[in-house]
Structures are given as structure tokens and as C-alpha cells.
PDB file of C-alpha atoms in Angstrom:
ATOM      1  CA  MET A  30      32.157  22.621  26.208  1.00 48.00           C
ATOM      2  CA  GLU A  31      31.387  19.848  28.745  1.00 49.00           C
ATOM      3  CA  LEU A  32      27.938  21.369  29.408  1.00 51.00           C
ATOM      4  CA  ASN A  33      27.126  21.401  25.721  1.00 52.00           C
ATOM      5  CA  ILE A  34      28.179  17.806  25.259  1.00 55.00           C
ATOM      6  CA  ALA A  35      26.253  16.721  28.375  1.00 56.00           C
ATOM      7  CA  LEU A  36      23.086  18.497  27.239  1.00 55.00           C
ATOM      8  CA  TRP A  37      23.310  16.989  23.771  1.00 55.00           C
ATOM      9  CA  ALA A  38      23.869  13.446  25.137  1.00 59.00           C
ATOM     10  CA  ALA A  39      21.045  13.687  27.764  1.00 57.00           C
ATOM     11  CA  VAL A  40      18.353  15.077  25.428  1.00 53.00           C
ATOM     12  CA  TYR A  41      19.263  12.816  22.516  1.00 54.00           C
ATOM     13  CA  ALA A  42      19.238   9.719  24.779  1.00 55.00           C
ATOM     14  CA  ALA A  43      15.844  10.775  26.203  1.00 51.00           C
ATOM     15  CA  CYS A  44      14.412  11.076  22.719  1.00 50.00           C
ATOM     16  CA  PHE A  45      16.154   8.041  21.174  1.00 52.00           C
ATOM     17  CA  LEU A  46      14.642   5.520  23.563  1.00 51.00           C
ATOM     18  CA  PRO A  47      10.992   6.521  23.153  1.00 50.00           C
ATOM     19  CA  GLN A  48      11.621   6.810  19.445  1.00 48.00           C
ATOM     20  CA  ARG A  49      12.642   3.163  19.298  1.00 52.00           C
ATOM     21  CA  GLN A  50       9.638   2.147  21.370  1.00 49.00           C
ATOM     22  CA  LEU A  51       7.209   4.260  19.272  1.00 48.00           C
ATOM     23  CA  ARG A  52       8.559   2.582  16.036  1.00 48.00           C
ATOM     24  CA  GLU A  53       7.751  -0.780  17.399  1.00 51.00           C
ATOM     25  CA  ASN A  54       4.200   0.418  18.050  1.00 50.00           C
ATOM     26  CA  ARG A  55       3.878   1.604  14.436  1.00 49.00           C
ATOM     27  CA  ARG A  56       3.776   5.270  15.359  1.00 53.00           C
ATOM     28  CA  PRO A  57       6.870   6.628  13.520  1.00 54.00           C
ATOM     29  CA  TRP A  58       5.444  10.097  13.015  1.00 55.00           C
ATOM     30  CA  LEU A  59       5.475  10.793  16.789  1.00 60.00           C
ATOM     31  CA  ALA A  60       8.941   9.337  17.062  1.00 56.00           C
ATOM     32  CA  ASN A  61      10.134  11.715  14.397  1.00 58.00           C
ATOM     33  CA  VAL A  62       8.520  14.664  16.201  1.00 61.00           C
ATOM     34  CA  LEU A  63      10.531  13.730  19.358  1.00 59.00           C
ATOM     35  CA  LEU A  64      13.693  13.444  17.351  1.00 56.00           C
ATOM     36  CA  PHE A  65      13.062  16.778  15.716  1.00 59.00           C
ATOM     37  CA  ILE A  66      12.660  18.402  19.180  1.00 63.00           C
ATOM     38  CA  ALA A  67      15.873  16.765  20.175  1.00 58.00           C
ATOM     39  CA  GLY A  68      17.531  18.291  17.160  1.00 58.00           C
ATOM     40  CA  LEU A  69      16.283  21.763  18.108  1.00 59.00           C
ATOM     41  CA  LEU A  70      17.375  21.466  21.695  1.00 57.00           C
ATOM     42  CA  THR A  71      20.752  19.865  21.088  1.00 53.00           C
ATOM     43  CA  ALA A  72      21.829  21.231  17.727  1.00 53.00           C
ATOM     44  CA  GLY A  73      19.823  24.382  17.289  1.00 52.00           C
ATOM     45  CA  PHE A  74      20.148  26.577  20.373  1.00 51.00           C
ATOM     46  CA  PRO A  75      23.582  25.395  21.590  1.00 53.00           C
ATOM     47  CA  PHE A  76      24.937  25.580  18.050  1.00 53.00           C
ATOM     48  CA  LEU A  77      23.781  29.155  17.527  1.00 51.00           C
ATOM     49  CA  PHE A  78      25.226  30.016  20.953  1.00 51.00           C
ATOM     50  CA  VAL A  79      28.556  28.516  20.111  1.00 54.00           C
ATOM     51  CA  VAL A  80      28.730  30.167  16.680  1.00 51.00           C
ATOM     52  CA  SER A  81      28.012  33.601  18.298  1.00 48.00           C
ATOM     53  CA  TRP A  82      30.660  32.948  20.888  1.00 50.00           C
ATOM     54  CA  ALA A  83      33.223  31.885  18.256  1.00 52.00           C
ATOM     55  CA  LEU A  84      32.609  35.097  16.265  1.00 48.00           C
ATOM     56  CA  ILE A  85      32.685  37.416  19.260  1.00 45.00           C
ATOM     57  CA  GLN A  86      35.639  35.997  21.161  1.00 49.00           C
ATOM     58  CA  PRO A  87      38.405  36.969  18.689  1.00 50.00           C
ATOM     59  CA  LEU A  88      36.965  40.491  18.484  1.00 45.00           C
ATOM     60  CA  SER A  89      37.066  40.764  22.265  1.00 43.00           C
ATOM     61  CA  GLY A  90      40.589  39.559  22.628  1.00 48.00           C
ATOM     62  CA  GLY A  91      39.635  36.064  23.708  1.00 49.00           C
ATOM     63  CA  ASP A  92      41.834  33.098  23.129  1.00 48.00           C
ATOM     64  CA  GLY A  93      39.572  31.587  20.513  1.00 47.00           C
ATOM     65  CA  GLY A  94      38.317  28.824  22.766  1.00 47.00           C
ATOM     66  CA  GLY A  95      34.910  29.232  21.142  1.00 48.00           C
ATOM     67  CA  LEU A  96      36.358  27.880  17.890  1.00 50.00           C
ATOM     68  CA  ILE A  97      37.204  24.663  19.743  1.00 48.00           C
ATOM     69  CA  MET A  98      33.644  24.328  21.075  1.00 48.00           C
ATOM     70  CA  MET A  99      32.352  24.955  17.585  1.00 50.00           C
ATOM     71  CA  MET A 100      34.332  21.986  16.364  1.00 51.00           C
ATOM     72  CA  PHE A 101      32.400  19.866  18.810  1.00 51.00           C
ATOM     73  CA  ALA A 102      28.975  21.394  18.081  1.00 53.00           C
ATOM     74  CA  VAL A 103      29.153  21.021  14.285  1.00 55.00           C
ATOM     75  CA  PRO A 104      29.533  17.207  14.283  1.00 56.00           C
ATOM     76  CA  MET A 105      26.772  16.926  16.891  1.00 57.00           C
ATOM     77  CA  TRP A 106      24.455  19.133  14.746  1.00 58.00           C
ATOM     78  CA  LEU A 107      25.190  17.007  11.685  1.00 60.00           C
ATOM     79  CA  LEU A 108      24.651  13.742  13.617  1.00 60.00           C
ATOM     80  CA  VAL A 109      21.253  14.796  14.922  1.00 58.00           C
ATOM     81  CA  GLY A 110      20.270  16.065  11.420  1.00 61.00           C
ATOM     82  CA  LEU A 111      21.297  12.802   9.832  1.00 63.00           C
ATOM     83  CA  GLY A 112      19.351  10.866  12.496  1.00 60.00           C
ATOM     84  CA  PHE A 113      16.243  12.872  11.823  1.00 56.00           C
ATOM     85  CA  ALA A 114      16.558  12.424   8.066  1.00 57.00           C
ATOM     86  CA  PHE A 115      17.047   8.704   8.505  1.00 59.00           C
ATOM     87  CA  GLY A 116      13.937   8.551  10.755  1.00 58.00           C
ATOM     88  CA  VAL A 117      11.831  10.251   8.146  1.00 53.00           C
ATOM     89  CA  PHE A 118      13.174   8.000   5.456  1.00 54.00           C
ATOM     90  CA  LYS A 119      12.320   4.872   7.420  1.00 57.00           C
ATOM     91  CA  SER A 120       8.844   6.136   8.229  1.00 54.00           C
ATOM     92  CA  LEU A 121       8.137   6.716   4.522  1.00 55.00           C
ATOM     93  CA  GLN A 122       9.171   3.196   3.545  1.00 54.00           C
ATOM     94  CA  LYS A 123       6.274   0.771   3.045  1.00 47.00           C
ATOM     95  CA  PRO A 124       6.487  -2.959   3.081  1.00 50.00           C
ATOM     96  CA  ALA A 125       6.144  -4.730  -0.234  1.00 44.00           C
ATOM     97  CA  PRO A 126       2.499  -5.778  -0.932  1.00 41.00           C
ATOM     98  CA  GLU A 127       1.644  -9.325  -0.215  1.00 42.00           C
ATOM     99  CA  PRO A 128       0.927 -11.354  -3.327  1.00 39.00           C
ATOM    100  CA  VAL A 129      -2.750 -11.874  -3.987  1.00 39.00           C
ATOM    101  CA  GLN A 130      -3.987 -15.293  -4.721  1.00 43.00           C
ATOM    102  CA  ASP A 131      -6.088 -15.639  -7.828  1.00 46.00           C
ATOM    103  CA  PRO A 132      -9.740 -15.975  -7.072  1.00 47.00           C
ATOM    104  CA  LEU A 133     -11.934 -18.775  -8.335  1.00 46.00           C
ATOM    105  CA  TRP A 134     -13.064 -16.925 -11.451  1.00 44.00           C
ATOM    106  CA  LEU A 135      -9.685 -17.475 -13.083  1.00 44.00           C
ATOM    107  CA  ALA A 136      -9.510 -20.560 -15.238  1.00 40.00           C
ATOM    108  CA  SER A 137      -7.272 -23.363 -13.998  1.00 37.00           C
ATOM    109  CA  SER A 138      -5.004 -22.746 -16.986  1.00 38.00           C
ATOM    110  CA  ALA A 139      -4.797 -18.979 -16.463  1.00 40.00           C
ATOM    111  CA  PRO A 140      -1.374 -17.494 -15.575  1.00 41.00           C
ATOM    112  CA  SER A 141      -0.948 -16.542 -11.973  1.00 41.00           C
ATOM    113  CA  ASN A 142       0.088 -12.962 -12.931  1.00 43.00           C
ATOM    114  CA  ASN A 143      -3.165 -10.954 -13.092  1.00 42.00           C
ATOM    115  CA  SER A 144      -1.540  -8.272 -15.246  1.00 41.00           C
ATOM    116  CA  THR A 145      -1.749 -10.628 -18.265  1.00 41.00           C
ATOM    117  CA  ILE A 146      -5.530 -10.325 -18.334  1.00 40.00           C
ATOM    118  CA  LEU A 147      -6.913  -7.631 -20.618  1.00 49.00           C
ATOM    119  CA  PRO A 148      -7.405  -4.492 -18.527  1.00 74.00           C
ATOM    120  CA  ARG A 149     -11.157  -3.903 -19.219  1.00 84.00           C
ATOM    121  CA  PHE A 150     -12.228  -7.475 -18.521  1.00 84.00           C
ATOM    122  CA  GLN A 151      -9.948  -7.608 -15.519  1.00 83.00           C
ATOM    123  CA  ARG A 152     -11.641  -4.415 -14.245  1.00 86.00           C
ATOM    124  CA  LEU A 153     -15.110  -5.979 -14.741  1.00 90.00           C
ATOM    125  CA  ILE A 154     -14.157  -9.214 -13.003  1.00 88.00           C
ATOM    126  CA  ARG A 155     -12.595  -7.411 -10.044  1.00 87.00           C
ATOM    127  CA  THR A 156     -15.651  -5.232  -9.715  1.00 90.00           C
ATOM    128  CA  LEU A 157     -17.946  -8.216  -9.735  1.00 92.00           C
ATOM    129  CA  CYS A 158     -15.812 -10.277  -7.379  1.00 89.00           C
ATOM    130  CA  GLU A 159     -14.375  -7.707  -4.949  1.00 87.00           C
ATOM    131  CA  GLY A 160     -17.302  -5.249  -5.071  1.00 89.00           C
ATOM    132  CA  TRP A 161     -20.285  -7.502  -5.634  1.00 92.00           C
ATOM    133  CA  GLY A 162     -19.119 -10.827  -4.206  1.00 90.00           C
ATOM    134  CA  PHE A 163     -19.382 -12.838  -7.424  1.00 91.00           C
ATOM    135  CA  CYS A 164     -16.054 -14.745  -7.305  1.00 89.00           C
ATOM    136  CA  GLY A 165     -17.153 -18.248  -8.239  1.00 89.00           C
ATOM    137  CA  CYS A 166     -17.873 -21.018  -5.780  1.00 90.00           C
ATOM    138  CA  ILE A 167     -17.114 -24.499  -4.615  1.00 89.00           C
ATOM    139  CA  ALA A 168     -19.983 -26.727  -5.867  1.00 87.00           C
ATOM    140  CA  ASP A 169     -21.761 -29.217  -3.705  1.00 87.00           C
ATOM    141  CA  ASP A 170     -19.681 -31.974  -5.206  1.00 88.00           C
ATOM    142  CA  GLY A 171     -16.436 -30.242  -4.140  1.00 87.00           C
ATOM    143  CA  SER A 172     -15.379 -28.969  -7.547  1.00 88.00           C
ATOM    144  CA  PRO A 173     -14.680 -25.278  -8.195  1.00 90.00           C
ATOM    145  CA  ARG A 174     -16.975 -23.343 -10.493  1.00 89.00           C
ATOM    146  CA  ARG A 175     -15.524 -20.365 -12.420  1.00 87.00           C
ATOM    147  CA  VAL A 176     -17.046 -18.136 -14.950  1.00 88.00           C
ATOM    148  CA  ASN A 177     -14.105 -18.824 -17.265  1.00 85.00           C
ATOM    149  CA  ASP A 178     -15.223 -22.490 -17.388  1.00 87.00           C
ATOM    150  CA  TYR A 179     -18.341 -21.346 -19.261  1.00 90.00           C
ATOM    151  CA  LEU A 180     -16.747 -18.808 -21.704  1.00 89.00           C
ATOM    152  CA  PRO A 181     -16.392 -19.939 -25.306  1.00 91.00           C
ATOM    153  CA  ASN A 182     -13.071 -19.507 -27.086  1.00 87.00           C
ATOM    154  CA  SER A 183     -14.546 -17.742 -30.104  1.00 89.00           C
ATOM    155  CA  GLY A 184     -17.695 -15.925 -31.216  1.00 93.00           C
ATOM    156  CA  GLU A 185     -19.606 -13.055 -29.737  1.00 94.00           C
ATOM    157  CA  VAL A 186     -20.469 -12.907 -26.001  1.00 94.00           C
ATOM    158  CA  SER A 187     -23.343 -10.710 -25.067  1.00 96.00           C
ATOM    159  CA  ALA A 188     -23.873  -8.961 -21.779  1.00 95.00           C
ATOM    160  CA  LEU A 189     -26.803 -11.188 -20.848  1.00 96.00           C
ATOM    161  CA  GLN A 190     -24.908 -14.326 -21.808  1.00 95.00           C
ATOM    162  CA  PHE A 191     -22.038 -13.365 -19.625  1.00 95.00           C
ATOM    163  CA  ALA A 192     -24.385 -12.610 -16.791  1.00 95.00           C
ATOM    164  CA  ASP A 193     -25.916 -16.099 -17.099  1.00 95.00           C
ATOM    165  CA  TRP A 194     -22.499 -17.751 -17.000  1.00 94.00           C
ATOM    166  CA  LEU A 195     -21.403 -15.739 -14.081  1.00 94.00           C
ATOM    167  CA  LEU A 196     -24.480 -16.704 -12.130  1.00 94.00           C
ATOM    168  CA  LEU A 197     -24.109 -20.380 -13.070  1.00 93.00           C
ATOM    169  CA  ALA A 198     -20.546 -20.209 -11.624  1.00 92.00           C
ATOM    170  CA  GLU A 199     -21.848 -18.594  -8.472  1.00 92.00           C
ATOM    171  CA  TRP A 200     -24.515 -21.148  -7.675  1.00 92.00           C
ATOM    172  CA  PRO A 201     -23.114 -24.187  -5.756  1.00 90.00           C
ATOM    173  CA  GLY A 202     -26.233 -26.391  -6.033  1.00 90.00           C
ATOM    174  CA  ASP A 203     -28.374 -27.788  -8.817  1.00 90.00           C
ATOM    175  CA  HIS A 204     -29.047 -25.224 -11.525  1.00 90.00           C
ATOM    176  CA  SER A 205     -32.524 -26.641 -12.035  1.00 90.00           C
ATOM    177  CA  ASP A 206     -33.452 -25.594  -8.536  1.00 90.00           C
ATOM    178  CA  PRO A 207     -36.307 -22.981  -8.630  1.00 92.00           C
ATOM    179  CA  ALA A 208     -34.265 -20.979  -6.092  1.00 93.00           C
ATOM    180  CA  PHE A 209     -31.582 -20.546  -8.673  1.00 92.00           C
ATOM    181  CA  GLU A 210     -34.095 -18.997 -11.096  1.00 93.00           C
ATOM    182  CA  ASP A 211     -35.012 -16.422  -8.466  1.00 93.00           C
ATOM    183  CA  PHE A 212     -31.345 -15.715  -7.849  1.00 93.00           C
ATOM    184  CA  ARG A 213     -30.726 -15.397 -11.601  1.00 93.00           C
ATOM    185  CA  ALA A 214     -33.708 -13.056 -12.086  1.00 94.00           C
ATOM    186  CA  SER A 215     -32.523 -10.746  -9.298  1.00 94.00           C
ATOM    187  CA  TRP A 216     -29.008 -10.274 -10.684  1.00 96.00           C
ATOM    188  CA  ARG A 217     -29.008 -10.887 -14.455  1.00 96.00           C
ATOM    189  CA  GLU A 218     -29.822  -7.383 -15.622  1.00 96.00           C
ATOM    190  CA  LYS A 219     -27.621  -5.733 -13.083  1.00 95.00           C
ATOM    191  CA  ILE A 220     -24.605  -7.770 -14.142  1.00 96.00           C
ATOM    192  CA  ALA A 221     -25.342  -7.181 -17.812  1.00 96.00           C
ATOM    193  CA  ALA A 222     -25.516  -3.466 -17.213  1.00 96.00           C
ATOM    194  CA  GLU A 223     -22.091  -3.565 -15.493  1.00 95.00           C
ATOM    195  CA  PHE A 224     -20.733  -5.579 -18.482  1.00 95.00           C
ATOM    196  CA  ARG A 225     -21.893  -2.863 -20.867  1.00 95.00           C
ATOM    197  CA  ARG A 226     -20.581  -0.056 -18.660  1.00 94.00           C
ATOM    198  CA  VAL A 227     -17.126  -1.423 -18.236  1.00 91.00           C
ATOM    199  CA  LEU A 228     -16.538  -3.008 -21.687  1.00 91.00           C
ATOM    200  CA  GLY A 229     -18.420  -0.238 -23.492  1.00 92.00           C
ATOM    201  CA  ALA A 230     -20.537  -2.580 -25.679  1.00 93.00           C
ATOM    202  CA  ASP A 231     -23.464  -4.939 -25.429  1.00 95.00           C
ATOM    203  CA  SER A 232     -21.332  -7.753 -26.847  1.00 94.00           C
ATOM    204  CA  VAL A 233     -17.611  -8.472 -27.304  1.00 93.00           C
ATOM    205  CA  ASP A 234     -15.508 -11.132 -28.984  1.00 91.00           C
ATOM    206  CA  ALA A 235     -14.961 -14.037 -26.710  1.00 89.00           C
ATOM    207  CA  SER A 236     -11.173 -13.961 -27.314  1.00 84.00           C
ATOM    208  CA  THR A 237     -11.016 -10.651 -25.322  1.00 82.00           C
ATOM    209  CA  LEU A 238     -12.379 -12.480 -22.256  1.00 82.00           C
ATOM    210  CA  HIS A 239      -9.502 -14.858 -22.001  1.00 73.00           C
ATOM    211  CA  PRO A 240      -5.857 -14.368 -20.912  1.00 62.00           C
ATOM    212  CA  PRO A 241      -3.626 -14.153 -23.970  1.00 57.00           C
ATOM    213  CA  THR A 242      -1.774 -17.342 -24.877  1.00 51.00           C
TER     214      THR A 242
END
């Protein structure tokens, strides 16, 4: 009995300490492997040995001392099993995502919760901002430029019109600059094509391009 307890304590301690260190280094999978090995060594083989002894001793005329050892082995087996399950549970837990600040393309009056924006237009804007880099800009005079600042509240908005407004919001300098015309010519058709692909039409009602009030 004493040998069984000493073996359990030694192996579990040897695996618990590196497990703690590995968790601090963001490697919980390896820590759980070590704890699993500890479970096999301390709860698996000794436990089976004790169970076998407990079953054989009464048949061989023993005093049943194996049953007493079994009473010590069962709690240890459960303890290691619970420790392993807890380690797996902690490793599967993920921290809550950090809140994402609204990019410049949102109008100043837009709600901070992005889920209030209609899905298709939100998908288009996120593609253009996160994938293409068109997120609006800070103008040379220090004021922010957003595509929503150019969108009308009513009427039809075509793909090319939207592309023009997006590019206006992206250019920090004077829009009469010849360099802006080159920039506009390079991107106008590509943005319009993405507008048609995501929204499924060449033009949409302007009300669908604004957060609901």
C-alpha cells in the first residue's frame, strides 16, 4: 500500500509541475499528454494490480488486505481522471474575442454594433476594407473620409457610383489631382464588379446601404 501511494505521489508530482509550466507557455496539449501518462502510470497499472489482488486474496485464504489497498487506489484513480478531464477542459477554453473598433467607413452616426448593418453590404464593405485595403482615410486637413459620407439616403445607387464614392473616401488629397484620376481608373471597374458580385445586382436602393434606424 505504501509503495502504491509513493508511486502515485511521485509520478503525479513529476507531471504536475511541468504541466503548470507548459500551460504558462501556451502549450496545453503537451501538458495534457504528460498528465495522461501520469494517469496511466499511477491509476492504470497499480489499479489493475490491486483489483487483481483483491479478487484473488479471498480465494486463496488471504485476510482481504487487498480490499483495503483497493480503497486507496480507487480515490487516486478518480483524482487523476478528474485532473486529466479538467486539463482537457481548460485547454479547450478560448478567451473571449477582443471587441473590434469600427473602421473609418462607418458613418459617424452608425451604431457601434456591426451586426446592425445589413449582411450583404457588410460583407461587401468588409471585403473592400479588410481584403482590399479600402477603409476610408484621414484627409490632408485632418478630417476623416468615409464612404458613408457620400451615400444618399434614397434613390438607386449603381455599382459604378458606389465605386466612385469609395475611391473619393480613400483619397486623402485634392480630388482634382490628376493622380487621383489615375487611381480612380485603376480601381473603379474592379470595385464595381465586386459590388455586383456581393449584392447580386448592378444597382440597389440606397436605403439598403445604411444601418437601420
